[in-house]
Short mmCIF file of C-alpha atoms and ligand atoms in Angstrom, two decimals:
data_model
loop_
_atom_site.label_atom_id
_atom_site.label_comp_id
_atom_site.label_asym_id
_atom_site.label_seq_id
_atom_site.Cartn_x
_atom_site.Cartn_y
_atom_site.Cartn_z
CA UNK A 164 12.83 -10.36 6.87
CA UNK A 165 14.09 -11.01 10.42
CA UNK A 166 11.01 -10.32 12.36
CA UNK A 167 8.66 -12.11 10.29
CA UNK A 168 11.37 -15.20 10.43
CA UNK A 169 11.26 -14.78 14.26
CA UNK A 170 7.30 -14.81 13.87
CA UNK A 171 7.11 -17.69 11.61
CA UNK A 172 8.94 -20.15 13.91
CA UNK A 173 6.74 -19.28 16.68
CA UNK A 174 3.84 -19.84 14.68
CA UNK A 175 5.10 -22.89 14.02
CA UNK A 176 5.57 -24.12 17.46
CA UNK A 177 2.38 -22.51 18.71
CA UNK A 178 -0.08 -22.92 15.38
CA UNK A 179 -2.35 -20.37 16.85
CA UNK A 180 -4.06 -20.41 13.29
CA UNK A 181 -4.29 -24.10 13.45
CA UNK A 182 -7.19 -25.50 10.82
CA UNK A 183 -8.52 -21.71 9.92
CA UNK A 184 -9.09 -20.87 6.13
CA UNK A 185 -8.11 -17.73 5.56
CA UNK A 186 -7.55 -15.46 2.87
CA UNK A 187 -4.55 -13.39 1.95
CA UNK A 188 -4.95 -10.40 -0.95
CA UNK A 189 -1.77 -9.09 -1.31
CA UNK A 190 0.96 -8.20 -4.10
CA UNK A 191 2.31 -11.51 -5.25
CA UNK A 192 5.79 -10.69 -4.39
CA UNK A 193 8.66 -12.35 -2.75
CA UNK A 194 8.48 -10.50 1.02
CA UNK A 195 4.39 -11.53 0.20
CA UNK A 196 5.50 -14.94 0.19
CA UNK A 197 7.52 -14.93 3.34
CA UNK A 198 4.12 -13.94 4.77
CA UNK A 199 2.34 -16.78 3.55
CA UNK A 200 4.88 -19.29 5.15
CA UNK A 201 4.41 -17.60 8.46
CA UNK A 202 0.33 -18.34 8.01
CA UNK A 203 0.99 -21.32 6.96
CA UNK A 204 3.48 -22.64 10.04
CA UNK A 205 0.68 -21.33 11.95
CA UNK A 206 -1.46 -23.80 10.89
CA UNK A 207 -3.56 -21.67 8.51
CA UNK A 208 -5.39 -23.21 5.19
CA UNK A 209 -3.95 -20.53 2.68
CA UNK A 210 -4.89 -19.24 -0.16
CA UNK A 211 -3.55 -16.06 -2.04
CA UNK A 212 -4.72 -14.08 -4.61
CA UNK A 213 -3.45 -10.79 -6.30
CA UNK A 214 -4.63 -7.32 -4.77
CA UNK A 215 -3.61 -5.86 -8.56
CA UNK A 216 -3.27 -7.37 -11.90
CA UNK A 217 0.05 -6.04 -12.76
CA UNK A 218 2.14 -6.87 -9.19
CA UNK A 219 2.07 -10.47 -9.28
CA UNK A 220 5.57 -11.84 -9.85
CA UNK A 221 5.07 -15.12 -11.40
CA UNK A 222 7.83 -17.52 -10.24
CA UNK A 223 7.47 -16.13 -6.52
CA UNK A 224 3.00 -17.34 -7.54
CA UNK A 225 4.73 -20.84 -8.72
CA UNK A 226 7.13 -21.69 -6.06
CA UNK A 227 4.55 -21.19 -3.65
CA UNK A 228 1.96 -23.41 -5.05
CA UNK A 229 4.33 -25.98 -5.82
CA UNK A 230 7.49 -25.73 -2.88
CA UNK A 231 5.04 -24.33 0.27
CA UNK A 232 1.74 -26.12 -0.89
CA UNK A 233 -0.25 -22.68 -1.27
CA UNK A 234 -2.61 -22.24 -3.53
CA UNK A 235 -2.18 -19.00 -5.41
CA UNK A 236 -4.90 -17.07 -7.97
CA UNK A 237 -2.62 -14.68 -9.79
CA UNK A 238 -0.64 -14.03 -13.02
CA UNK A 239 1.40 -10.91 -13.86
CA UNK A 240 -1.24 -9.22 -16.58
CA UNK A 241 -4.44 -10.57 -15.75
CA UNK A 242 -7.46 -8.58 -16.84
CA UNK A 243 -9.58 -6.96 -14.35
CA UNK A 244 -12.16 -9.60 -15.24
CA UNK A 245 -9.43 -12.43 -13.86
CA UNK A 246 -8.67 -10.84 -11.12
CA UNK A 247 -12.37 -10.68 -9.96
CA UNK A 248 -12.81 -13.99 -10.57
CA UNK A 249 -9.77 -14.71 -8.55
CA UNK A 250 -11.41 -12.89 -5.99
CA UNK A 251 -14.58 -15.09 -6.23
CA UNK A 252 -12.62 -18.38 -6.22
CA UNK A 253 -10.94 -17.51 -2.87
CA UNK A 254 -14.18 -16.58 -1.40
CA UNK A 255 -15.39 -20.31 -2.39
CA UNK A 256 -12.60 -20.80 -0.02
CA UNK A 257 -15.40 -20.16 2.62
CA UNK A 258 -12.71 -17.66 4.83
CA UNK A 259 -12.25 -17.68 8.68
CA UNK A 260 -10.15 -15.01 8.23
CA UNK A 261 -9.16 -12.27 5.19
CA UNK A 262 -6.05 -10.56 5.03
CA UNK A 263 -6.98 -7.51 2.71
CA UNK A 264 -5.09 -4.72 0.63
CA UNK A 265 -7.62 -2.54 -0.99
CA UNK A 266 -10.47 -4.58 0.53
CA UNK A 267 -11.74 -5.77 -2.84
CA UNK A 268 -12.15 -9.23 -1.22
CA UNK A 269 -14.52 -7.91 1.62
CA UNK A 270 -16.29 -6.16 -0.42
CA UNK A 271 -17.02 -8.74 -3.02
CA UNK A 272 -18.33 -10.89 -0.25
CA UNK A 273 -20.33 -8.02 1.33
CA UNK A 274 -22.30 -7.38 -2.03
CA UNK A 275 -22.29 -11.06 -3.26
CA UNK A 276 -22.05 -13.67 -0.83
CA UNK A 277 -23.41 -12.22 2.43
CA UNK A 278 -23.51 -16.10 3.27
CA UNK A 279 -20.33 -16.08 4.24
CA UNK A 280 -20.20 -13.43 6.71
CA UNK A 281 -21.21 -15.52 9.78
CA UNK A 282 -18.01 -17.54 9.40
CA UNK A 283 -15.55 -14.39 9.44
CA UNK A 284 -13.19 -13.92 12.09
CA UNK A 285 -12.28 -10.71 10.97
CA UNK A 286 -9.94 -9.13 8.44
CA UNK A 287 -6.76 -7.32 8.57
CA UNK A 288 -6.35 -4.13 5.60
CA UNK A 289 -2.90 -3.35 4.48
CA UNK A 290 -3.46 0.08 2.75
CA UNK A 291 -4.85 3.35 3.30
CA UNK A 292 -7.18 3.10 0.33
CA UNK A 293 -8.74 -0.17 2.13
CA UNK A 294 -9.39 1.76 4.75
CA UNK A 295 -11.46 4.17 3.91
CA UNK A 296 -13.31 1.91 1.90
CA UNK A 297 -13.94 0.02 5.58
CA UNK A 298 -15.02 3.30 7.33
CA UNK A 299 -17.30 3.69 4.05
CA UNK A 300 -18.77 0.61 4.66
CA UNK A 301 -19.01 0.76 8.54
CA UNK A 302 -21.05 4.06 8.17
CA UNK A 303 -23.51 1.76 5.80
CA UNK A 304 -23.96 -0.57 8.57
CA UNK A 305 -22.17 -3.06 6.18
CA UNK A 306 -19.39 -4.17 8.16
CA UNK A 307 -20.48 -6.66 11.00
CA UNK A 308 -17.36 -8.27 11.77
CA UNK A 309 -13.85 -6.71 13.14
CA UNK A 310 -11.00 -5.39 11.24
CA UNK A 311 -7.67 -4.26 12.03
CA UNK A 312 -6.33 -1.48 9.80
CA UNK A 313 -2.72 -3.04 9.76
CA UNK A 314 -1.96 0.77 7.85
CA UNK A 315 -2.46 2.79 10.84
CA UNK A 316 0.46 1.15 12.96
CA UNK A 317 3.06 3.15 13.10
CA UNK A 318 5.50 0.14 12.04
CA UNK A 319 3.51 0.31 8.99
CA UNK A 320 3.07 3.82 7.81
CA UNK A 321 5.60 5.67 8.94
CA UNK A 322 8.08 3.54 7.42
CA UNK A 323 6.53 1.13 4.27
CA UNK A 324 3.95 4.51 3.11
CA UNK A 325 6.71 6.87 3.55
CA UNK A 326 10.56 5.17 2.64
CA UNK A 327 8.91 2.14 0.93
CA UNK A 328 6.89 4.01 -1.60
CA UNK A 329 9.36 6.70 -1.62
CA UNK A 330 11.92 4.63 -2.96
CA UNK A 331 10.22 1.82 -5.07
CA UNK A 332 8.06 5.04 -6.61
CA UNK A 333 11.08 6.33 -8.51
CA UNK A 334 12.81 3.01 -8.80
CA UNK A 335 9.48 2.35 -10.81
CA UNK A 336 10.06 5.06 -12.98
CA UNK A 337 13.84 4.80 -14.31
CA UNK A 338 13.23 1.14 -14.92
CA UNK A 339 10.41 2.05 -16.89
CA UNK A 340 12.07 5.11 -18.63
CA UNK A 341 15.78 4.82 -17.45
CA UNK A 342 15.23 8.91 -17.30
CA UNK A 343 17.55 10.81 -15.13
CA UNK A 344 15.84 12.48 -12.24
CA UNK A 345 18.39 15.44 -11.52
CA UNK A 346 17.42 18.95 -12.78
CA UNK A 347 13.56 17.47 -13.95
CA UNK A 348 10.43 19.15 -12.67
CA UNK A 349 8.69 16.12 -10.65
CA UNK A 350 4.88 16.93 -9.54
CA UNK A 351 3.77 14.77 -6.61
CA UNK A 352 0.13 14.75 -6.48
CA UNK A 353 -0.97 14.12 -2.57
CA UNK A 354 1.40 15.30 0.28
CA UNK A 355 0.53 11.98 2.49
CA UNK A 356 2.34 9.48 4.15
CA UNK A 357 3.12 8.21 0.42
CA UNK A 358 3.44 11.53 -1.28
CA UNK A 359 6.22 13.02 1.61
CA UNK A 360 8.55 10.15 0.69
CA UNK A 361 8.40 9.97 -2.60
CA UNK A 362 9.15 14.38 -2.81
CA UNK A 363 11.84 13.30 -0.77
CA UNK A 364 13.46 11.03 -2.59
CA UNK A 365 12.78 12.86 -5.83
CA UNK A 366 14.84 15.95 -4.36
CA UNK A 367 17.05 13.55 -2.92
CA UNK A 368 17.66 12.73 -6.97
CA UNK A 369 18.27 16.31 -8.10
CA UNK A 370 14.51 16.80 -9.05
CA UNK A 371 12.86 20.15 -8.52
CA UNK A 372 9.86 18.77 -6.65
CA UNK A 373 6.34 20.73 -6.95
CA UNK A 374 3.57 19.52 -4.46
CA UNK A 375 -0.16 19.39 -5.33
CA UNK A 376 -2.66 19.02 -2.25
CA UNK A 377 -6.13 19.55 -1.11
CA UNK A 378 -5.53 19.90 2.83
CA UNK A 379 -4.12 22.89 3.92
CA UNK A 380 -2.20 21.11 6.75
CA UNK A 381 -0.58 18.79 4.04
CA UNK A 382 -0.01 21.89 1.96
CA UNK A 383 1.74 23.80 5.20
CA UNK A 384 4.03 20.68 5.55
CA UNK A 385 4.74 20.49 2.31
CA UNK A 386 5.55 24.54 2.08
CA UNK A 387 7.86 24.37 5.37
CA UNK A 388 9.73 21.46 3.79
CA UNK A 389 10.12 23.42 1.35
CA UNK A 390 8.77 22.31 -1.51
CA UNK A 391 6.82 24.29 -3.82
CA UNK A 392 2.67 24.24 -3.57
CA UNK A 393 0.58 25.28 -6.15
CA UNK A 394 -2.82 23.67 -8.00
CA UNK A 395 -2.34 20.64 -10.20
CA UNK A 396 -3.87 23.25 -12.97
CA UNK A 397 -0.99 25.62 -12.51
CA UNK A 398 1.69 22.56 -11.93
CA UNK A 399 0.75 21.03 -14.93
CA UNK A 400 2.52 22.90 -17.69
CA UNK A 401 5.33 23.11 -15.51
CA UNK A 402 5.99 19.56 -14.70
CA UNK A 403 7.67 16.71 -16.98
CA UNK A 404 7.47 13.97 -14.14
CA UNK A 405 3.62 13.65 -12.22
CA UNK A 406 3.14 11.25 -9.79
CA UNK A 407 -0.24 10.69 -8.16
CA UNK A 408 -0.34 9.50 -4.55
CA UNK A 409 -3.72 10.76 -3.21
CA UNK A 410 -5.92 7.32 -3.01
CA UNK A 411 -8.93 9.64 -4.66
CA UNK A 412 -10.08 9.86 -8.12
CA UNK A 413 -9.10 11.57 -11.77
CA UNK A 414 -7.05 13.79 -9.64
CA UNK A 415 -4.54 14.31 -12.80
CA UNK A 416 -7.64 14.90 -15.60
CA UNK A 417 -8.11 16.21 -19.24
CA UNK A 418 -8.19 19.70 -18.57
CA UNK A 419 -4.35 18.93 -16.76
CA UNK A 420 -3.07 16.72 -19.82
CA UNK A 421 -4.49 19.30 -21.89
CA UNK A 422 -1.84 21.56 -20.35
CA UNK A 423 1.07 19.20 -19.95
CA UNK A 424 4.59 19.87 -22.18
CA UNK A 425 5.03 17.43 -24.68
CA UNK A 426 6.84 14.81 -23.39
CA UNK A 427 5.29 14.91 -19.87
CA UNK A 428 5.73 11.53 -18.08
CA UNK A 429 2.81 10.74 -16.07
CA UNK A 430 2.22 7.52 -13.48
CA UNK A 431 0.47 6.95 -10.38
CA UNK A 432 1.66 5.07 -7.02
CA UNK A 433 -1.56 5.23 -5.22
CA UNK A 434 -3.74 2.02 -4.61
CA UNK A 435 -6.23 2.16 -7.58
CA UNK A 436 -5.74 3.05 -11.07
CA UNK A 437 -8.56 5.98 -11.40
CA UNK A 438 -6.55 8.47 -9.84
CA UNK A 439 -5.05 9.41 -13.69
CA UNK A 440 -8.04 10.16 -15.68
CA UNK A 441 -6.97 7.80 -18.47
CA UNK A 442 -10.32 7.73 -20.45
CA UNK A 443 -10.31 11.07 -20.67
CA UNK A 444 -6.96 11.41 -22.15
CA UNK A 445 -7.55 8.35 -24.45
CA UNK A 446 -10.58 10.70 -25.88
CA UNK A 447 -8.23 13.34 -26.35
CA UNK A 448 -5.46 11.12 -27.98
CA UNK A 449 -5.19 10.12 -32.06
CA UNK A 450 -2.67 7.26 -31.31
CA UNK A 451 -1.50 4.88 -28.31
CA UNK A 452 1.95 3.51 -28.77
CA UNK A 453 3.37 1.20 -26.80
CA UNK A 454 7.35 2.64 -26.52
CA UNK A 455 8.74 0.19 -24.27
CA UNK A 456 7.25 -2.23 -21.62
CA UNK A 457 4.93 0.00 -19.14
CA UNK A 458 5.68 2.88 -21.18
CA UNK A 459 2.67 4.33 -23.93
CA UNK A 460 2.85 7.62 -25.64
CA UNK A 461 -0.33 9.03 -25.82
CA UNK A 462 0.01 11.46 -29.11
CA UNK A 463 -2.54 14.19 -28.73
CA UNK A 464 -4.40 15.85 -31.96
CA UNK A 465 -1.40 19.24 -31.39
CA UNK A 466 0.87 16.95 -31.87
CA UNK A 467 1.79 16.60 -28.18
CA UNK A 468 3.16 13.46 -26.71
CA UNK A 469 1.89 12.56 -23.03
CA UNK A 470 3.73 9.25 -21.88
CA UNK A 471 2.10 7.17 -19.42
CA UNK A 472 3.80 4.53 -17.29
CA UNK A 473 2.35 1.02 -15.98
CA UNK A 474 -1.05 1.77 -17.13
CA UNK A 475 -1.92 4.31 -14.36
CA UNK A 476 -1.37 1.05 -12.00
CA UNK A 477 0.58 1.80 -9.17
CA UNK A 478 4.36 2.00 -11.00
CA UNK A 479 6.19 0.54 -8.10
CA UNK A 480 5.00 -3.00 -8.38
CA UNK A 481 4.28 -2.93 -11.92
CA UNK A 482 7.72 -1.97 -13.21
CA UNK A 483 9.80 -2.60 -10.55
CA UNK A 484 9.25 -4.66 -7.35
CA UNK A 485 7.42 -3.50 -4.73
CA UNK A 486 8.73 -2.09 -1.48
CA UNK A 487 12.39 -3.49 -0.33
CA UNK A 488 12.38 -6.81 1.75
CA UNK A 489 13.60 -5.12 4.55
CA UNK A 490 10.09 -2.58 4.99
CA UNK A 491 7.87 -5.06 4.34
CA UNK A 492 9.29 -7.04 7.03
CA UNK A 493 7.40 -4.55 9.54
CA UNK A 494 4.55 -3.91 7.61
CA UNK A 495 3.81 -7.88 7.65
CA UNK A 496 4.85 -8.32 10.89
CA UNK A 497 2.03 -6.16 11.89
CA UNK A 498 0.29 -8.81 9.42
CA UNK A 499 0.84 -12.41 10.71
CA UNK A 500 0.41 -10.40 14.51
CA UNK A 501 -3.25 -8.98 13.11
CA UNK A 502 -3.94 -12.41 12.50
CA UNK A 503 -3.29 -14.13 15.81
CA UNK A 504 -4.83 -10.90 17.57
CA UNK A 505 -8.32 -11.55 15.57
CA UNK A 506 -8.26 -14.91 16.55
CA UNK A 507 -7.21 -14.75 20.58
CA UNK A 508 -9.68 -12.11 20.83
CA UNK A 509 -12.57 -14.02 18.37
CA UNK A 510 -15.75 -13.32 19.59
CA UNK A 511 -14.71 -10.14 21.84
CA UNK A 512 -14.07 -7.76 19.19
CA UNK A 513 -16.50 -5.20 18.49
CA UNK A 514 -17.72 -5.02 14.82
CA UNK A 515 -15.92 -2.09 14.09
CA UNK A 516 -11.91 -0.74 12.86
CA UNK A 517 -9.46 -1.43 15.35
CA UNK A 518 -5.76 -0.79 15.71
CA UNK A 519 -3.68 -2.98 17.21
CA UNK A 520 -2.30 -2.60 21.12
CA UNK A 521 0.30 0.05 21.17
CA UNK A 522 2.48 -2.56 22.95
CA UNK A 523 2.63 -4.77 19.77
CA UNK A 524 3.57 -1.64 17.28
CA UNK A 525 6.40 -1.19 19.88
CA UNK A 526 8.01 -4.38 19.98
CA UNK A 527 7.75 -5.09 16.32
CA UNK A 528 10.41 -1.50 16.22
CA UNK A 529 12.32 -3.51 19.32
CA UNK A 530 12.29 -6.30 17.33
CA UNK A 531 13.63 -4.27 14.15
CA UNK A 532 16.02 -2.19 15.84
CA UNK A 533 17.16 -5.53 16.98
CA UNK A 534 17.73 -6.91 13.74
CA UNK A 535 19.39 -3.73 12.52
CA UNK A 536 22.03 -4.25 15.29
CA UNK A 537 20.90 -0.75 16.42
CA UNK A 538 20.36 -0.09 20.21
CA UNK A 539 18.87 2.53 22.15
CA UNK A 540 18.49 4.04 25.53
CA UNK A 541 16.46 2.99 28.75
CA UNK A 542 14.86 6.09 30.95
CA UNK A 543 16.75 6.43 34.11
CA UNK A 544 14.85 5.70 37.34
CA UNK A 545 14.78 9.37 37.97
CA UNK A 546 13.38 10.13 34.62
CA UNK A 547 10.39 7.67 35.01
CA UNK A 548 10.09 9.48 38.11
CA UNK A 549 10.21 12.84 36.66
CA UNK A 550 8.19 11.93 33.57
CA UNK A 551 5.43 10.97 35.94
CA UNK A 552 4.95 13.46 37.77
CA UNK A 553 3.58 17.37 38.04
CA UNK A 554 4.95 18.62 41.14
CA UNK A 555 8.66 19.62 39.78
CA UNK A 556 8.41 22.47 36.95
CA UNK A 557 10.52 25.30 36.93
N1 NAD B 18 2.53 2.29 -4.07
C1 NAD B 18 2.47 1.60 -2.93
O1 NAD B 18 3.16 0.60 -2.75
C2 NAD B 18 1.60 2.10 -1.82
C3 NAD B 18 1.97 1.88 -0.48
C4 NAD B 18 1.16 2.39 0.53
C5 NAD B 18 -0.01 3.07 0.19
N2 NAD B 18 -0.36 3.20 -1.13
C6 NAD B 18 -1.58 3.92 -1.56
O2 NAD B 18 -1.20 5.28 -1.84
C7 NAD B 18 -2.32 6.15 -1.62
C8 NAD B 18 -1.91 7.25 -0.63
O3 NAD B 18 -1.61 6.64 0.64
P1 NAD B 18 -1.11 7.52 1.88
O4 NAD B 18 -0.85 6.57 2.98
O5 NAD B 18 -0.09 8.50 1.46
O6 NAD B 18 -2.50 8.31 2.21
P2 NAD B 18 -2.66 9.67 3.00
O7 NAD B 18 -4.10 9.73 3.37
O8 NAD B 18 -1.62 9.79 4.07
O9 NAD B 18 -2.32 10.79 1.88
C9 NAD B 18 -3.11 11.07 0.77
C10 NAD B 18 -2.98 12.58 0.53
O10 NAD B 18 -3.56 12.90 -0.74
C11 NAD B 18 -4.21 14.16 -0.60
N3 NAD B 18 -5.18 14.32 -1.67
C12 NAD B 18 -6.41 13.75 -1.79
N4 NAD B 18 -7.00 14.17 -2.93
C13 NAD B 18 -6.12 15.03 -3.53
C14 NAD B 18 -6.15 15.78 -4.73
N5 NAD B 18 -7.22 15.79 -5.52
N6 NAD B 18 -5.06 16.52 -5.05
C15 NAD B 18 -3.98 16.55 -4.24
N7 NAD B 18 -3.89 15.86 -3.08
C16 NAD B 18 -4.96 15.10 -2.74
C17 NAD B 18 -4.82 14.09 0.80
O11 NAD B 18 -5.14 15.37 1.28
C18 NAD B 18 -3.72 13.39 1.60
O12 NAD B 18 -2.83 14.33 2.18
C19 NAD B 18 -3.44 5.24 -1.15
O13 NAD B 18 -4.21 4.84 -2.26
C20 NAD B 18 -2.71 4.05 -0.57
O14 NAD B 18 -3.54 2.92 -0.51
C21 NAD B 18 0.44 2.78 -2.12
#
C-alpha cells in the first residue's frame, strides 16, 4: 500500500492527530491494519472495532493489539449482540474523531449517548450504505457535526466499489463453492458502482450475466453494456448464481426463492445482510444444512435446494478477503487524508456531508499512478490556452 506508506511516515513526522481518540469501524483486515498504523504515527489514541461480524481476520485483530499497541473489539463470528457491544465499548472511548463504514458507530451514539456529541470532530464514512444512512439522519436534524463521505471520491468508488468488489465478489464465491463460473447464469441484483464490476467480472468468467435494477438510467447502462435486464421475478427461475449489490432491503424475497431452480446459489455483497430475505426463506425451508463453511442448503418443502453463501453477509469478506491490498490503498488514503482534513479545518466545517477538495482526490491518483510506475501527459501551453478560452471554435 504505497500511498498509505508515503502517508504514514508523514504522519509520523507531522502527528497532526497528536493526543485525539478516535475511532476506526472498519473490516478487520490486513490493508485495515496498515490504516491503523498510519493513525497511529499520527499521534492518534486508536481503537478498532469490526464494521461486520464475519470480516474480522483474527491474527491481523491480534498482531495489532499486541505488535502496534491498538486496541481492537473484534472476532471472526461474533454475534450481532457482540458486535454492538463492541460498538458501545469504543464509544466509552469518548471519540474526537470516528472513522465509519456503515455508520453503525454514529448512530449508536446519536440514539444512546448524545453526551458525547460535543466532543466529535467529525467522522469519515467508507461505504455507500453509510451514507445514506448520514443524509437520513441529516434530514432528521440528527447530525450536528461534519462528515466526509470518503465513498464519493473518485479514488474510492470508481476503483474499490467497482474492481474491488468486482473481483473479491466472485473470489468470494468459488472459495465458498469452488463452482466454475463459465457457461452459469449469474443474476446481479443492483447495476451500481458495485453491481457494474462484479457483471463484469462475471462475464469476464464465461458467465451469462442477467442484470436486475430499479433506475432506468442503471438499467440503460446496463442494456448498452450489454447485459441482459429484466425483473428479479422474471430472472429468478433463470438464474443459478444471484448476487445482491443494491444497499436496500429483501430485494431477493420469498416470492423469488419460491421461483429459483434447485440448486440456485444465492449471496449478497452489499453492506448489510437484509438485502436476501433470509427469514422468509427460512419459513419456507424444512431443513438448514450446513454443506461446507459459508455454504447452507436451504431444502424447501418441493424438494428444492436453495444454497446460501456467508449468511447473506457480504461474501467477499466473509469467505474470502476483502478487496486486494493494492485498492484499498486509495480508498484509505482518502481515509487517513479525511482525518487530518476534519481536524485542520475543526471548528470551520459546517454540520453537514462533505467531500473532500478535488485537489486531494487528484493527487492520491498522482500518487498511485506513481506507484504503478505509470506516467501520463502534461497539457501543452497552447492547450491550457485553448482549453480556457471561447473565442476559437470552428
Ligand atoms: N462488498 C464490498 O466490499 C462493498 C464495497 C463497497 C460498497 N459495498 C456496498 O454495496 C452496496 C452497493 O454499493 P454501490 O456503491 O454499488 O451503490 P450504488 O448506489 O452505486 O448502487 C446501488 C444500485 O442498486 C440499485 N437498486 C436499489 N434497489 C434495488 C432493487 N430492489 N433491485 C435492483 N436494483 C436496486 C440502485 O438503483 C443502484 O443503481 C452498498 O450497500 C455498499 O455499502 C460493498
Amino acid at each position: 500500500m504505497p500511498v498509505l506508506q508515503m502517508i504514514r511516515q508523514r504522519f509520523q513526522q507531522e502527528r497532526p492527530l497528536a493526543g485525539l481518540r478516535l475511532v476506526a469501524c472498519a473490516h478487520v483486515t490486513t490493508e485495515t491494519a496498515n490504516l491503523a498504523r498510519a493513525l497511529s504515527a499520527g499521534g492518534a489514541e486508536a481503537v478498532l472495532i469490526a464494521s461486520n461480524p464475519l470480516s474480522t481476520q483474527d491474527d491481523v485483530a491480534a498482531a495489532l493489539v499486541k505488535h502496534y499497541g491498538v486496541s481492537v473489539f473484534a472476532i471472526k463470528g461474533e454475534s450481532v449482540e457482540t458486535y454492538s457491544q463492541h460498538v458501545r465499548i469504543a464509544l466509552d472511548h469518548k471519540p474526537q474523531l470516528i472513522i465509519d463504514d456503515g455508520s453503525d458507530v454514529v448512530a449508536t451514539m446519536i440514539s444512546e449517548r448524545p453526551e458525547l456529541i460535543a466532543d466529535i470532530i467529525g467522522t469519515t464514512e467508507e461505504t455507500t450504505t453509510g451514507i445514506t444512512r448520514l443524509k437520513a439522519m441529516l434530514r432528521d436534524g440528527k447530525l450536528t457535526f461534519p462528515a466526509i463521505a470518503v465513498n464519493d471520491a473518485q479514488t474510492k468508488h470508481f476503483f474499490d466499489n467497482r474492481y474491488g468488489t468486482g473481483q473479491s465478489t466472485l473470489d468470494g464465491v468459488i472459495r465458498a463453492t469452488n463452482i466454475l463460473l463459465a457457461g452459469k447464469t449469474v443474476v446481479v441484483v443492483g447495476y451500481g458502482w458495485c453491481g457494474k464490476g462484479v457483471a463484469m467480472r462475471a462475464r469476464g468468467m464465461g458467465s451469462n450475466v442477467i442484470v436486475t435494477e430499479i433506475n432506468p438510467i442503471k438499467a440503460l447502462e446496463a442494456t448498452m453494456d450489454g447485459f441482459r435486464v429484466m425483473p428479479i421475478q422474471q430472472a429468478a427461475p433463470l438464474g443459478e448464481i444471484f448476487i445482491t449489490v443494491t444497499g436496500s432491503r429483501h430485494v431477493i424475497d420469498g416470492q423469488h426463492f419460491e421461483k429459483m431452480k434447485d440448486g440456485a446459489i444465492v449471496c449478497n455483497s452489499g453492506h448489510f445482510d437484509l438485502e436476501l430475505n433470509l427469514v422468509a426463506l427460512k419459513e419456507m425451508s424444512t431443513d438448514i444444512k450446513t454443506v461446507r463453511p459459508w455454504v447452507e442448503e436451504y431444502k424447501l418443502r418441493d424438494g428444492r435446494g436453495i444454497i446460501v453463501l456467508g449468511e447473506g453477509r457480504l461474501i467477499n469478506l466473509a469467505a474470502a478477503e476483502g478487496h486486494p491490498a493494492s485498492v484499498m490503498d486509495m480508498s484509505f488514503a482518502n481515509q487517513a487524508l479525511s482525518v487530518e482534513y476534519l481536524v485542520k479545518n475543526k471548528g470551520k466545517l459546517e454540520a453537514q456531508i462533505h467531500l473532500l477538495p478535488e485537489e486531494v482526490d487528484t493527487e492520491i491518483a498522482h500518487l498511485k499512478l506513481t506507484a504503478m510506475k505509470v506516467s501520463i501527459d502534461d497539457p501543452t501551453p497552447e492547450q491550457i490556452e485553448y482549453m480556457n478560452s471561447w473565442q476559437s471554435g470552428t
